[in-house]
Tab-separated table of C-alpha atoms in Angstrom:
chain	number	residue	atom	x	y	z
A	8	UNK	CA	141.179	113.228	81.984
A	9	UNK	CA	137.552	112.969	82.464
A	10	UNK	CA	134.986	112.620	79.690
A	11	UNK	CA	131.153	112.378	80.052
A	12	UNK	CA	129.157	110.070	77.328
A	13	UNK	CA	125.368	110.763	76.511
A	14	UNK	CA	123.663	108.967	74.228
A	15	UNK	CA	121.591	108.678	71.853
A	16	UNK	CA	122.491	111.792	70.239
A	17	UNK	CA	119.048	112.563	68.787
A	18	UNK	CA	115.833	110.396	69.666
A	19	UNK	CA	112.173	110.510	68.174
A	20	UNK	CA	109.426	108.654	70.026
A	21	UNK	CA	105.364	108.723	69.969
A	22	UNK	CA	103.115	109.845	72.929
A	23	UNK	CA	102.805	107.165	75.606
A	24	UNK	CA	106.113	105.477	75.486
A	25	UNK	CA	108.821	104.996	77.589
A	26	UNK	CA	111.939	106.925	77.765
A	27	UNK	CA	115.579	105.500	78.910
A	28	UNK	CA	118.588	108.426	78.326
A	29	UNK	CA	121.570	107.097	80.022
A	30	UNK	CA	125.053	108.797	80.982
A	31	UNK	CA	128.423	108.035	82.332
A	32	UNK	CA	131.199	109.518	83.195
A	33	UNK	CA	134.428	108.475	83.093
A	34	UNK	CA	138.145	109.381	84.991
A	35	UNK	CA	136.238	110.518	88.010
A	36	UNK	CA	135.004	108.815	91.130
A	37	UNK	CA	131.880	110.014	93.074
A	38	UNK	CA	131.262	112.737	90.905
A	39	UNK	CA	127.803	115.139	91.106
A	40	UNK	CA	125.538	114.535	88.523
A	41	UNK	CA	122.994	116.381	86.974
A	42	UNK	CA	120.077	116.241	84.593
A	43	UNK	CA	118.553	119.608	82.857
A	44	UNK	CA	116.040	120.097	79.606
A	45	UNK	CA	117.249	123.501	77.684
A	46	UNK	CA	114.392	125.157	75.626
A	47	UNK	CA	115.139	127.927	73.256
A	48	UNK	CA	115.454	131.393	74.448
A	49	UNK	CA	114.427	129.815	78.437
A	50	UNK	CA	117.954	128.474	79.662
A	51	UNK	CA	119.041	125.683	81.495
A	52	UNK	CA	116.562	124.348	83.988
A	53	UNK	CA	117.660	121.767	86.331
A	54	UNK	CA	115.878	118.497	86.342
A	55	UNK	CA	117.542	116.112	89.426
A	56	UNK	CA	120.757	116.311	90.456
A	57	UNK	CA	122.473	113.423	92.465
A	58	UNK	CA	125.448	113.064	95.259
A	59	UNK	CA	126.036	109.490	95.171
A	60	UNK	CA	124.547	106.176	94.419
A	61	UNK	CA	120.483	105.538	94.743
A	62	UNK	CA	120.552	109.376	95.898
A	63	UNK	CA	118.022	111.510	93.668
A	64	UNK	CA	117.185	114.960	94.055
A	65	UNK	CA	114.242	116.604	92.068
A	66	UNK	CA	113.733	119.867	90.888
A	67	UNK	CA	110.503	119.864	88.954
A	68	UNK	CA	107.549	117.863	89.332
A	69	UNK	CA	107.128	116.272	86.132
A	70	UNK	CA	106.830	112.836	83.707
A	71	UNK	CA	110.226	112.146	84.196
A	72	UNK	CA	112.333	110.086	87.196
A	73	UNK	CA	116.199	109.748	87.861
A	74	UNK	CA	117.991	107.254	88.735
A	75	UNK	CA	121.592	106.167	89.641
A	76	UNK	CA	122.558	102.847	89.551
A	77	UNK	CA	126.153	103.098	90.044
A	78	UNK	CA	128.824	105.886	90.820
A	79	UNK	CA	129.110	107.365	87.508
A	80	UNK	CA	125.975	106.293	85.530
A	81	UNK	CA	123.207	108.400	85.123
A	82	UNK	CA	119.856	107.726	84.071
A	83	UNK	CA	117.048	109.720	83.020
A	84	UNK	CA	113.810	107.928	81.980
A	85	UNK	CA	110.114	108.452	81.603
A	86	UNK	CA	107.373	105.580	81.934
A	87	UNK	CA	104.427	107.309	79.992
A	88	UNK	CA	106.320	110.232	77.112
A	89	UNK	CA	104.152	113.428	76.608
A	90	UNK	CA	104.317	116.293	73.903
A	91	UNK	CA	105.691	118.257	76.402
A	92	UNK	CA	108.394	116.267	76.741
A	93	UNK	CA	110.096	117.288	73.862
A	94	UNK	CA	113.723	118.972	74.250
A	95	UNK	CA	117.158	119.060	74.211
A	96	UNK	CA	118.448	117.079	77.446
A	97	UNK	CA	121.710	117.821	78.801
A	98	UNK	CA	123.746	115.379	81.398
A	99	UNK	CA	126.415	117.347	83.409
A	100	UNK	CA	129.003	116.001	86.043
A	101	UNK	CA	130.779	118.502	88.959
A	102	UNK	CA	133.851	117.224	91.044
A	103	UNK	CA	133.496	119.390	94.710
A	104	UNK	CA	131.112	121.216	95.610
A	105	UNK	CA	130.828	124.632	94.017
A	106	UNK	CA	133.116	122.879	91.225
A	107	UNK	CA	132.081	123.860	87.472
A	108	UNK	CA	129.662	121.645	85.960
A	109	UNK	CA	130.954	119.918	82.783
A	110	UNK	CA	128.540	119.064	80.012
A	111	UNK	CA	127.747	116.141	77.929
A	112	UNK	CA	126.929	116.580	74.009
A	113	UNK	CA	122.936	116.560	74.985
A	114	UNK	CA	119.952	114.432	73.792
A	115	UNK	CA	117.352	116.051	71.022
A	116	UNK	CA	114.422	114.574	71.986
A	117	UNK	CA	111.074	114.654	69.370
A	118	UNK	CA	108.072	113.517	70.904
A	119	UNK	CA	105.531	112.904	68.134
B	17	UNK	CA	112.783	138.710	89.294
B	18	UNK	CA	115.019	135.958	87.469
B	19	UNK	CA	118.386	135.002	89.572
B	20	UNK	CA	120.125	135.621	86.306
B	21	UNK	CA	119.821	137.932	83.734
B	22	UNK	CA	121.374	137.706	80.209
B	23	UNK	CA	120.787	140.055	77.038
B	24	UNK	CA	119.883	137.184	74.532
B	25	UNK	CA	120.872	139.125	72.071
B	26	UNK	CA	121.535	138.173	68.760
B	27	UNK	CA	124.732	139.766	68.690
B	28	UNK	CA	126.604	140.371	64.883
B	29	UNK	CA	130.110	141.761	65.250
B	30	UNK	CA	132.760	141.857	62.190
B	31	UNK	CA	135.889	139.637	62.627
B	32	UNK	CA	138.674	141.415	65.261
B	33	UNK	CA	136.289	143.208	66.803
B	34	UNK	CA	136.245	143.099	70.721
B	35	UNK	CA	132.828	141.624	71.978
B	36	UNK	CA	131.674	142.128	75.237
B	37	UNK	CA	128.980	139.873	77.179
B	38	UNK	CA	127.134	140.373	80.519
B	39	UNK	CA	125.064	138.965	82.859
B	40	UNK	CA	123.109	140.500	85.713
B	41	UNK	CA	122.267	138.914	89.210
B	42	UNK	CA	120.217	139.428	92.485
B	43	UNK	CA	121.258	137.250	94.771
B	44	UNK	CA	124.927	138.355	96.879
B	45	UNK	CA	125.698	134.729	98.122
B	46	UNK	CA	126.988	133.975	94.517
B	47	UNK	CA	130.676	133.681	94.999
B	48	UNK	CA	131.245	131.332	91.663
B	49	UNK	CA	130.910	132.601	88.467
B	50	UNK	CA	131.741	130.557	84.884
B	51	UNK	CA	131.005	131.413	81.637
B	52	UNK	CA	130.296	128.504	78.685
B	53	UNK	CA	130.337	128.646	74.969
B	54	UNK	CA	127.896	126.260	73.125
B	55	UNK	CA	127.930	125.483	69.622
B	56	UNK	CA	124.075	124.711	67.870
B	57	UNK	CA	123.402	121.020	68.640
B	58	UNK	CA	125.967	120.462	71.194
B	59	UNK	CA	126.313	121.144	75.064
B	60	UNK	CA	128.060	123.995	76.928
B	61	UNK	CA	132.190	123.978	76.889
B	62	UNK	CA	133.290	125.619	80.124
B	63	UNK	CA	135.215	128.774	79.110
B	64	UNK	CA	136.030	130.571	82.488
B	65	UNK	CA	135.769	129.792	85.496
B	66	UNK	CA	136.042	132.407	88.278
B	67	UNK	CA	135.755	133.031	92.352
B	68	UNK	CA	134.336	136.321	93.625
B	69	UNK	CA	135.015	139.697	92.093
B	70	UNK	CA	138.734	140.453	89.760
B	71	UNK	CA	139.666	139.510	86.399
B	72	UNK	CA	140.878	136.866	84.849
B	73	UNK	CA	142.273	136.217	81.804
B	74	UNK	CA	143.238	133.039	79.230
B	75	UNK	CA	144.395	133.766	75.801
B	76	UNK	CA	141.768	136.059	73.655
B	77	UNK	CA	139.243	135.844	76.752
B	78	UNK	CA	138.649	138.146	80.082
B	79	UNK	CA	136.430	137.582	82.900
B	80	UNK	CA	135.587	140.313	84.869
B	81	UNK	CA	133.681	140.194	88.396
B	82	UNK	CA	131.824	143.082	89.945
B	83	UNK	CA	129.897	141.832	93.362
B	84	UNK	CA	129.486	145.262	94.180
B	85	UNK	CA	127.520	145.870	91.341
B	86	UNK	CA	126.077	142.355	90.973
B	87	UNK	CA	127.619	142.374	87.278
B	88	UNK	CA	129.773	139.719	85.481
B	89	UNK	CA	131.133	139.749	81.697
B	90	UNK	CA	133.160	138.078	79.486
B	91	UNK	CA	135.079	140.116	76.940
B	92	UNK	CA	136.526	138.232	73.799
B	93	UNK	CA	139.447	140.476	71.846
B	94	UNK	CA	140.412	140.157	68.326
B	95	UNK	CA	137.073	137.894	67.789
B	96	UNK	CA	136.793	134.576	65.027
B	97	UNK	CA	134.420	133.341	63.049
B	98	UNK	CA	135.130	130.579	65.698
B	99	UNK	CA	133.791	132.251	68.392
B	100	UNK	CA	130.133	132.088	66.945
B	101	UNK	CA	127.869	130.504	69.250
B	102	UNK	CA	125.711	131.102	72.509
B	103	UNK	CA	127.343	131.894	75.575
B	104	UNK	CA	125.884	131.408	78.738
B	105	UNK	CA	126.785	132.805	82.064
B	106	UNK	CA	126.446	130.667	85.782
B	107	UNK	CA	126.893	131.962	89.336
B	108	UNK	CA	126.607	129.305	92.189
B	109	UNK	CA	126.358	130.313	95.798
B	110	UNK	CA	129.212	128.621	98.155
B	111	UNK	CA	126.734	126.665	99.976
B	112	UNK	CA	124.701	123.677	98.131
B	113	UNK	CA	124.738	121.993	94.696
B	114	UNK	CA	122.621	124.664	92.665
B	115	UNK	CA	124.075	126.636	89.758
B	116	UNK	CA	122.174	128.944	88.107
B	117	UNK	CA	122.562	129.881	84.489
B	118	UNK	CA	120.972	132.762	81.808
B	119	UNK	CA	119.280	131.894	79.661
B	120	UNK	CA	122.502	132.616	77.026
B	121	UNK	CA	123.621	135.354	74.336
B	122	UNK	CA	123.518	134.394	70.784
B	123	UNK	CA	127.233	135.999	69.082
B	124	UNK	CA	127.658	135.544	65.014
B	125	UNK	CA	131.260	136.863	64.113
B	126	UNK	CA	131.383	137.766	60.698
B	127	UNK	CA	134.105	137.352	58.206
């Protein structure tokens, strides 16, 4: 069966440093994956979403960049943190298109 | 207008009760609909999972589908103290890699 791994679980940096949140899925080949920061009472809003290796889509012009280095790794990462940065990150993988997304267990990020 | 809309709520219902969720949308091209639960401090758990307009059912849960009426729900019968959490609704449209989500409806059961 497939599983999807996000870590770490909960995260507290200062203003101005870097940011590395990784994710991988596993059972799965050449999955869809996505990246989206959930704020209280606002939803899920999609960050970057990716079809395949070194392919990056973004949503939202922000801090933060995407990348994936292989098929089923994930990363999100940040080269300069802000305030505004702080949230609960979610990784999520889809097989097909149109397929239901399946989420990770999330990131609570603190930027201080 | 929002692509989604979803009563946040918060929703209290006693234990056994039925509880019934919804979720509004504007755009017709959604053909996909799905319905997650998430517990505080953890990510969404697909529930349902549901093409164009019926019902469908699995165990204590029922989606329904109206595309005439743009309107999707999720009923839960004989509700558990289990079942408290957020649930959030998705539609996707059968072209490209979007899915759109509300923004979620908090449900305590109570004992």
């Amino acid at each position: 069966s497939q599983t999807i791994h996000q870590w770490p679980a909960t995260l507290v940096q200062p203003v101005g440093s870097p940011l590395s949140l990784e994710c991988t899925v596993e059972g799965t080949s050449n999955p869809n994956l996505y990246w989206y920061r959930q704020a209280a009472g606002r939803g899920l809003q999609l960050l970057f979403y990716s079809v395949g290796i070194g392919q990056i889509s973004s949503e939202v012009p922000q801090n933060l960049s995407a990348s994936r280095p292989q098929d089923r790794q994930f990363i999100l990462s940040s080269k300069k943190l802000l305030l505004s940065d702080s949230g609960f990150y979610l990784c999520a993988w889809s097989g097909l298109v149109n397929q239901p997304q399946h989420f990770g267990d999330g990131t609570r990020l603190s930027i201080l | 207008q929002k692509e989604v809309e979803q009563d946040p709520g918060p929703l209290s219902v006693p234990e056994g009760a039925i509880v019934s969720l919804n979720c509004t949308y504007s755009n017709s091209a959604f053909q996909y609909f799905m319905w997650y639960r998430q517990y505080s401090r953890k990510g969404p758990e697909l529930l349902m999972y549901t093409y164009s307009s019926g019902n469908k059912e699995d165990g204590r849960f029922t989606a329904q589908v109206d595309k005439s009426s743009k309107y999707i729900s999720l009923f839960i019968r004989d509700s558990q103290p289990s079942d408290s959490a957020t649930y959030l609704c998705a539609m996707s449209a059968r072209t490209g890699n979007q899915f759109y989500f509300g923004t979620g409806t908090s449900l305590t059961v109570i004992p």
